[in-house]
């Protein structure tokens, strides 16, 4: 299950905190060590204790004098130290915690501090996602048909990009990815075919314009015909580090009368061919070993389940990508079916099929 993170943070002066951990490590016996941990625990839960940074001083704290840590993570680490069965093991855990608070270890594709990996309880690593409700914080809205839940771009950008890197969303819709990019400090270019939807996305982005140096731009264009090299050159860039694709599903929801709209494709084959044109255009501007995420589901037509998602995934593989993961994500109801639950249940019982309750995230790496 994916939940929004509500774990509060402690802002702590690093010098006295590290000194306290060192003193605890010097305790001669386990009972002494546990008593010292109790004292530290009490200090952490006393808001006006000198260990805590005053809220008025949190605007621009020097990075080397302040530790910002989620409360649940630090409590869990201290609990593990306190329940260690030997003094040697407790000191090992103390050394590990000290490293986690003082040293950063990241991969080349994200900012996650692997020394504090336990802190990222909201980062999903399983292949089955159950999202109980969409994030409606700030300007996020579910009012536009077909927009995906903000948790998807949030998870993908945190897993596969670093702050300041560039993300391309080829079907921007109402701007979900751009809003999340602003919040996370990522530069995002979103492509949207429909003028009215592009205007909606621009308004949403402006309404929550973050006080950061990142660039968020909505381009009104046909993503399957753009020259992405020329587009990136406008911003002084040659490449992006993540591509997100959430195409309109063929022949399920009619988004517009524009014949270039993928939802108006003449057939499944036409849909896949045009999606392939898009992948061929974006593949050259995606850095090698970086990721393309395709969010798509299947469809039901003429009494048969059409595995549109897997056919689209196989098409992407033909353009120099390898498949890293398949995530299955729930959705409880769509805008089109929300008022017709009983009708769809009846149709399923009569027709011998099952009602769609899932879609796929195909996570592909450029080879």
Short mmCIF file of C-alpha atoms in Angstrom, two decimals:
data_model
loop_
_atom_site.label_atom_id
_atom_site.label_comp_id
_atom_site.label_asym_id
_atom_site.label_seq_id
_atom_site.Cartn_x
_atom_site.Cartn_y
_atom_site.Cartn_z
CA UNK A 1 0.00 0.00 0.00
CA UNK A 2 1.26 3.48 -0.87
CA UNK A 3 0.50 6.10 1.73
CA UNK A 4 1.48 9.72 1.90
CA UNK A 5 4.27 10.38 4.37
CA UNK A 6 3.17 12.09 7.59
CA UNK A 7 6.17 11.16 9.76
CA UNK A 8 7.36 14.39 11.35
CA UNK A 9 10.98 15.46 11.37
CA UNK A 10 13.33 16.45 14.14
CA UNK A 11 15.76 19.30 13.48
CA UNK A 12 18.69 18.62 15.79
CA UNK A 13 22.03 20.27 16.51
CA UNK A 14 24.52 17.74 15.22
CA UNK A 15 27.39 18.43 17.64
CA UNK A 16 25.54 17.63 20.90
CA UNK A 17 23.66 14.77 19.25
CA UNK A 18 26.83 13.07 18.03
CA UNK A 19 28.51 13.73 21.37
CA UNK A 20 25.60 12.04 23.14
CA UNK A 21 25.88 9.00 20.88
CA UNK A 22 29.62 8.80 21.54
CA UNK A 23 29.08 8.98 25.30
CA UNK A 24 26.49 6.22 25.07
CA UNK A 25 28.97 4.07 23.18
CA UNK A 26 31.49 4.46 26.03
CA UNK A 27 29.10 3.04 28.61
CA UNK A 28 30.77 0.01 30.28
CA UNK A 29 27.67 -2.21 30.59
CA UNK A 30 24.41 -2.81 28.77
CA UNK A 31 22.29 -1.50 31.68
CA UNK A 32 24.35 1.71 31.70
CA UNK A 33 23.99 2.03 27.93
CA UNK A 34 20.23 1.53 28.07
CA UNK A 35 19.92 4.11 30.82
CA UNK A 36 21.84 6.63 28.72
CA UNK A 37 19.58 5.85 25.76
CA UNK A 38 16.55 6.56 27.95
CA UNK A 39 18.03 9.97 28.78
CA UNK A 40 18.57 10.73 25.07
CA UNK A 41 15.06 9.56 24.27
CA UNK A 42 13.66 11.94 26.89
CA UNK A 43 15.69 14.82 25.45
CA UNK A 44 14.40 14.12 21.95
CA UNK A 45 10.82 14.24 23.19
CA UNK A 46 11.33 17.55 25.01
CA UNK A 47 10.69 20.22 22.34
CA UNK A 48 12.53 23.02 24.17
CA UNK A 49 15.59 20.90 24.93
CA UNK A 50 18.85 22.49 23.65
CA UNK A 51 19.27 19.48 21.36
CA UNK A 52 16.47 20.83 19.16
CA UNK A 53 16.90 23.63 16.64
CA UNK A 54 14.41 26.43 17.23
CA UNK A 55 11.79 26.67 14.48
CA UNK A 56 12.78 30.27 13.79
CA UNK A 57 16.30 29.11 12.90
CA UNK A 58 15.29 26.51 10.29
CA UNK A 59 15.24 28.68 7.18
CA UNK A 60 18.87 28.28 6.13
CA UNK A 61 20.67 26.15 8.72
CA UNK A 62 24.32 25.29 8.00
CA UNK A 63 24.27 21.74 6.68
CA UNK A 64 27.22 20.61 8.79
CA UNK A 65 25.73 21.73 12.10
CA UNK A 66 22.18 20.42 11.78
CA UNK A 67 20.72 16.94 11.36
CA UNK A 68 17.21 16.66 9.93
CA UNK A 69 15.81 13.20 10.59
CA UNK A 70 12.41 11.59 10.60
CA UNK A 71 11.24 10.82 14.09
CA UNK A 72 10.09 7.29 13.35
CA UNK A 73 13.43 6.36 11.83
CA UNK A 74 15.52 7.67 14.73
CA UNK A 75 13.25 6.11 17.33
CA UNK A 76 13.51 2.77 15.53
CA UNK A 77 17.31 2.92 15.41
CA UNK A 78 17.55 3.80 19.10
CA UNK A 79 15.14 0.98 19.94
CA UNK A 80 17.31 -1.50 18.05
CA UNK A 81 20.36 -0.33 20.01
CA UNK A 82 18.49 -0.62 23.30
CA UNK A 83 17.33 -4.18 22.60
CA UNK A 84 20.73 -5.47 21.47
CA UNK A 85 21.69 -8.62 23.34
CA UNK A 86 25.37 -7.75 23.72
CA UNK A 87 27.37 -4.60 24.35
CA UNK A 88 29.39 -5.29 21.22
CA UNK A 89 26.26 -5.43 19.05
CA UNK A 90 24.87 -2.26 20.63
CA UNK A 91 28.10 -0.41 19.86
CA UNK A 92 27.96 -1.70 16.28
CA UNK A 93 24.47 -0.25 15.89
CA UNK A 94 25.66 3.04 17.42
CA UNK A 95 28.49 3.27 14.91
CA UNK A 96 26.06 2.56 12.09
CA UNK A 97 23.68 5.27 13.29
CA UNK A 98 26.54 7.76 13.58
CA UNK A 99 27.55 7.05 9.98
CA UNK A 100 23.96 7.41 8.84
CA UNK A 101 23.71 10.83 10.47
CA UNK A 102 27.07 12.12 9.23
CA UNK A 103 27.80 10.43 5.89
CA UNK A 104 25.75 10.40 2.70
CA UNK A 105 25.86 7.52 0.23
CA UNK A 106 23.74 7.80 -2.90
CA UNK A 107 23.50 6.03 -6.23
CA UNK A 108 24.11 7.74 -9.55
CA UNK A 109 20.40 8.06 -10.40
CA UNK A 110 18.73 9.44 -7.27
CA UNK A 111 19.26 11.37 -4.05
CA UNK A 112 18.25 8.62 -1.64
CA UNK A 113 20.79 8.35 1.16
CA UNK A 114 21.47 4.63 1.32
CA UNK A 115 23.02 5.02 4.77
CA UNK A 116 19.52 5.99 5.93
CA UNK A 117 17.50 3.71 3.68
CA UNK A 118 15.17 2.73 6.50
CA UNK A 119 13.97 6.33 6.60
CA UNK A 120 12.26 6.06 3.21
CA UNK A 121 9.21 4.16 4.39
CA UNK A 122 7.08 5.90 1.76
CA UNK A 123 9.24 4.75 -1.15
CA UNK A 124 7.61 1.73 -2.76
CA UNK A 125 9.79 -1.25 -3.69
CA UNK A 126 7.11 -3.91 -4.28
CA UNK A 127 5.57 -4.68 -7.67
CA UNK A 128 1.98 -4.49 -6.44
CA UNK A 129 0.71 -1.02 -5.54
CA UNK A 130 -2.54 -0.36 -3.77
CA UNK A 131 -3.22 3.36 -3.56
CA UNK A 132 -6.25 3.95 -1.36
CA UNK A 133 -6.70 7.56 -2.42
CA UNK A 134 -4.97 10.01 -4.72
CA UNK A 135 -2.91 12.85 -3.30
CA UNK A 136 -5.15 15.94 -3.38
CA UNK A 137 -2.72 18.27 -1.67
CA UNK A 138 -2.21 21.75 -3.04
CA UNK A 139 -3.50 22.23 -6.57
CA UNK A 140 -3.82 18.51 -7.41
CA UNK A 141 -7.23 17.58 -8.76
CA UNK A 142 -8.88 14.53 -10.29
CA UNK A 143 -11.17 16.68 -12.41
CA UNK A 144 -9.50 15.94 -15.74
CA UNK A 145 -10.32 12.55 -17.26
CA UNK A 146 -7.30 10.36 -17.63
CA UNK A 147 -4.88 12.12 -15.31
CA UNK A 148 -2.86 9.77 -13.18
CA UNK A 149 -2.46 9.87 -9.44
CA UNK A 150 0.35 12.19 -8.24
CA UNK A 151 1.93 9.32 -6.33
CA UNK A 152 3.12 7.79 -9.63
CA UNK A 153 5.35 10.67 -10.83
CA UNK A 154 6.38 11.32 -7.23
CA UNK A 155 7.64 7.76 -6.79
CA UNK A 156 9.28 7.61 -10.21
CA UNK A 157 11.13 10.92 -9.90
CA UNK A 158 12.39 10.09 -6.43
CA UNK A 159 13.59 6.64 -7.51
CA UNK A 160 15.07 7.56 -10.89
CA UNK A 161 16.22 11.19 -10.80
CA UNK A 162 18.26 13.59 -8.72
CA UNK A 163 17.38 17.16 -7.79
CA UNK A 164 18.00 19.51 -10.70
CA UNK A 165 17.74 16.81 -13.37
CA UNK A 166 15.36 16.89 -16.33
CA UNK A 167 12.12 14.97 -16.81
CA UNK A 168 10.00 14.72 -19.96
CA UNK A 169 6.29 13.94 -19.72
CA UNK A 170 5.01 13.25 -23.23
CA UNK A 171 1.32 13.37 -22.24
CA UNK A 172 1.18 16.13 -19.65
CA UNK A 173 -2.60 16.32 -19.25
CA UNK A 174 -3.55 18.63 -16.40
CA UNK A 175 0.05 18.95 -15.19
CA UNK A 176 0.36 16.33 -12.46
CA UNK A 177 3.99 15.51 -13.25
CA UNK A 178 4.95 19.19 -13.52
CA UNK A 179 3.46 19.97 -10.12
CA UNK A 180 5.29 17.06 -8.50
CA UNK A 181 8.49 18.06 -10.29
CA UNK A 182 8.29 21.56 -8.83
CA UNK A 183 7.83 20.15 -5.35
CA UNK A 184 10.76 17.76 -5.77
CA UNK A 185 13.17 20.20 -7.41
CA UNK A 186 13.15 18.55 -10.85
CA UNK A 187 12.98 20.36 -14.19
CA UNK A 188 9.98 19.11 -16.15
CA UNK A 189 8.85 19.63 -19.73
CA UNK A 190 5.29 18.47 -20.38
CA UNK A 191 3.80 18.01 -23.85
CA UNK A 192 0.05 18.37 -24.30
CA UNK A 193 -1.91 18.18 -27.56
CA UNK A 194 -5.16 19.85 -26.49
CA UNK A 195 -4.99 23.67 -26.12
CA UNK A 196 -7.60 23.85 -23.34
CA UNK A 197 -5.90 21.11 -21.32
CA UNK A 198 -2.47 22.72 -21.84
CA UNK A 199 -3.91 25.99 -20.51
CA UNK A 200 -5.30 24.11 -17.50
CA UNK A 201 -1.88 22.62 -16.81
CA UNK A 202 -0.18 26.03 -17.05
CA UNK A 203 -2.64 27.52 -14.57
CA UNK A 204 -2.06 24.64 -12.18
CA UNK A 205 1.71 25.01 -12.38
CA UNK A 206 1.55 28.76 -11.83
CA UNK A 207 -0.84 28.35 -8.90
CA UNK A 208 1.78 26.28 -7.10
CA UNK A 209 4.94 27.81 -8.48
CA UNK A 210 7.67 26.72 -6.07
CA UNK A 211 10.39 29.03 -4.88
CA UNK A 212 13.07 26.97 -6.58
CA UNK A 213 15.32 27.42 -9.56
CA UNK A 214 13.76 24.54 -11.49
CA UNK A 215 12.03 25.00 -14.82
CA UNK A 216 8.53 23.67 -15.50
CA UNK A 217 7.12 24.22 -18.98
CA UNK A 218 3.99 23.08 -20.77
CA UNK A 219 4.42 22.76 -24.55
CA UNK A 220 1.27 22.62 -26.67
CA UNK A 221 2.18 20.17 -29.41
CA UNK A 222 1.76 16.68 -30.84
CA UNK A 223 4.27 14.63 -28.87
CA UNK A 224 4.55 12.08 -31.68
CA UNK A 225 5.85 14.71 -34.13
CA UNK A 226 8.10 16.91 -32.01
CA UNK A 227 11.81 17.42 -32.59
CA UNK A 228 12.94 16.81 -29.02
CA UNK A 229 16.55 17.72 -29.67
CA UNK A 230 15.49 21.15 -30.88
CA UNK A 231 13.07 21.51 -27.98
CA UNK A 232 15.73 20.75 -25.36
CA UNK A 233 18.19 23.11 -27.06
CA UNK A 234 15.85 25.99 -26.18
CA UNK A 235 16.69 25.31 -22.54
CA UNK A 236 20.37 24.67 -23.07
CA UNK A 237 19.95 20.92 -22.65
CA UNK A 238 20.90 17.95 -24.80
CA UNK A 239 19.14 15.20 -22.88
CA UNK A 240 16.73 14.25 -20.13
CA UNK A 241 17.16 11.75 -17.31
CA UNK A 242 13.61 10.37 -17.10
CA UNK A 243 10.72 10.00 -19.55
CA UNK A 244 7.18 9.47 -18.29
CA UNK A 245 4.49 8.30 -20.70
CA UNK A 246 0.83 7.97 -19.76
CA UNK A 247 -0.85 7.83 -23.18
CA UNK A 248 -4.61 8.16 -23.62
CA UNK A 249 -5.93 4.65 -23.89
CA UNK A 250 -7.04 3.75 -27.38
CA UNK A 251 -10.83 3.76 -27.92
CA UNK A 252 -11.74 3.92 -24.22
CA UNK A 253 -12.19 7.61 -23.40
CA UNK A 254 -12.55 10.13 -26.21
CA UNK A 255 -10.40 13.08 -25.13
CA UNK A 256 -10.85 15.25 -28.22
CA UNK A 257 -11.88 15.31 -31.88
CA UNK A 258 -8.26 15.79 -32.97
CA UNK A 259 -7.26 12.91 -35.21
CA UNK A 260 -3.69 13.15 -33.85
CA UNK A 261 -5.04 12.27 -30.40
CA UNK A 262 -4.00 8.69 -29.67
CA UNK A 263 -7.42 8.00 -28.16
CA UNK A 264 -8.78 8.44 -31.71
CA UNK A 265 -6.40 5.95 -33.32
CA UNK A 266 -8.07 3.88 -36.02
CA UNK A 267 -7.04 0.54 -34.51
CA UNK A 268 -4.83 -1.06 -31.90
CA UNK A 269 -2.15 -1.42 -34.55
CA UNK A 270 -2.40 2.28 -35.43
CA UNK A 271 -2.20 3.20 -31.73
CA UNK A 272 0.92 1.10 -31.25
CA UNK A 273 2.56 2.39 -34.43
CA UNK A 274 2.07 6.00 -33.37
CA UNK A 275 3.26 5.26 -29.85
CA UNK A 276 6.31 3.65 -31.45
CA UNK A 277 6.95 6.85 -33.42
CA UNK A 278 7.00 8.72 -30.14
CA UNK A 279 9.42 6.30 -28.48
CA UNK A 280 11.71 6.53 -31.51
CA UNK A 281 11.79 10.32 -31.10
CA UNK A 282 12.43 10.42 -27.35
CA UNK A 283 14.92 7.54 -27.09
CA UNK A 284 17.85 9.56 -28.53
CA UNK A 285 17.44 12.35 -25.97
CA UNK A 286 17.21 10.04 -22.94
CA UNK A 287 20.57 9.45 -21.29
CA UNK A 288 21.94 5.93 -21.55
CA UNK A 289 21.09 3.70 -18.58
CA UNK A 290 18.29 6.06 -17.53
CA UNK A 291 14.62 5.19 -17.39
CA UNK A 292 11.42 5.42 -19.38
CA UNK A 293 8.21 4.68 -17.48
CA UNK A 294 5.13 3.68 -19.47
CA UNK A 295 1.83 3.84 -17.56
CA UNK A 296 -0.90 2.02 -19.44
CA UNK A 297 -3.67 -0.54 -19.03
CA UNK A 298 -5.48 -3.06 -21.17
CA UNK A 299 -8.82 -2.84 -22.96
CA UNK A 300 -11.83 -5.02 -23.65
CA UNK A 301 -13.14 -5.22 -27.19
CA UNK A 302 -15.65 -7.44 -28.98
CA UNK A 303 -15.79 -9.92 -26.15
CA UNK A 304 -12.04 -10.27 -25.75
CA UNK A 305 -9.44 -8.90 -23.36
CA UNK A 306 -6.85 -6.98 -25.40
CA UNK A 307 -3.42 -6.94 -23.66
CA UNK A 308 -2.73 -3.39 -24.82
CA UNK A 309 -0.28 -2.73 -22.00
CA UNK A 310 1.99 -5.65 -22.83
CA UNK A 311 1.84 -4.97 -26.54
CA UNK A 312 2.88 -1.37 -25.88
CA UNK A 313 5.69 -2.55 -23.60
CA UNK A 314 6.98 -4.92 -26.30
CA UNK A 315 6.96 -2.05 -28.78
CA UNK A 316 9.14 0.06 -26.45
CA UNK A 317 11.61 -2.81 -26.12
CA UNK A 318 12.21 -2.62 -29.88
CA UNK A 319 13.76 0.84 -29.50
CA UNK A 320 16.80 0.01 -27.38
CA UNK A 321 15.31 -0.58 -23.94
CA UNK A 322 15.39 -3.43 -21.45
CA UNK A 323 12.57 -4.23 -19.06
CA UNK A 324 13.54 -3.65 -15.41
CA UNK A 325 10.21 -4.00 -13.62
CA UNK A 326 6.47 -4.34 -14.08
CA UNK A 327 4.32 -2.72 -11.41
CA UNK A 328 0.62 -3.53 -11.18
CA UNK A 329 -1.37 -0.65 -9.70
CA UNK A 330 -4.99 -0.66 -8.63
CA UNK A 331 -7.65 1.79 -9.58
CA UNK A 332 -11.01 1.49 -7.95
CA UNK A 333 -13.13 3.40 -10.43
CA UNK A 334 -12.78 5.62 -13.46
CA UNK A 335 -14.67 8.79 -14.19
CA UNK A 336 -16.58 7.00 -16.93
CA UNK A 337 -17.67 4.08 -14.74
CA UNK A 338 -18.16 5.81 -11.40
CA UNK A 339 -21.92 6.29 -11.86
CA UNK A 340 -22.44 2.89 -13.52
CA UNK A 341 -21.01 0.41 -11.02
CA UNK A 342 -24.05 -1.84 -10.96
CA UNK A 343 -24.41 -1.77 -14.76
CA UNK A 344 -20.78 -2.84 -15.22
CA UNK A 345 -21.18 -5.57 -12.62
CA UNK A 346 -24.21 -6.87 -14.50
CA UNK A 347 -22.35 -6.74 -17.81
CA UNK A 348 -19.45 -8.68 -16.29
CA UNK A 349 -21.74 -11.41 -14.97
CA UNK A 350 -23.51 -11.72 -18.31
CA UNK A 351 -20.39 -11.46 -20.46
CA UNK A 352 -18.10 -13.70 -18.44
CA UNK A 353 -15.39 -11.07 -18.07
CA UNK A 354 -13.82 -9.20 -15.17
CA UNK A 355 -13.95 -5.44 -14.66
CA UNK A 356 -10.63 -3.68 -15.00
CA UNK A 357 -9.23 -2.72 -11.61
CA UNK A 358 -5.56 -2.35 -12.49
CA UNK A 359 -3.06 -0.74 -14.80
CA UNK A 360 0.66 -1.23 -15.37
CA UNK A 361 3.82 0.73 -14.83
CA UNK A 362 6.42 -0.66 -17.20
CA UNK A 363 9.83 0.54 -16.05
CA UNK A 364 12.35 0.32 -18.87
CA UNK A 365 16.03 1.22 -18.98
CA UNK A 366 17.76 2.56 -22.05
CA UNK A 367 20.55 0.17 -23.01
#
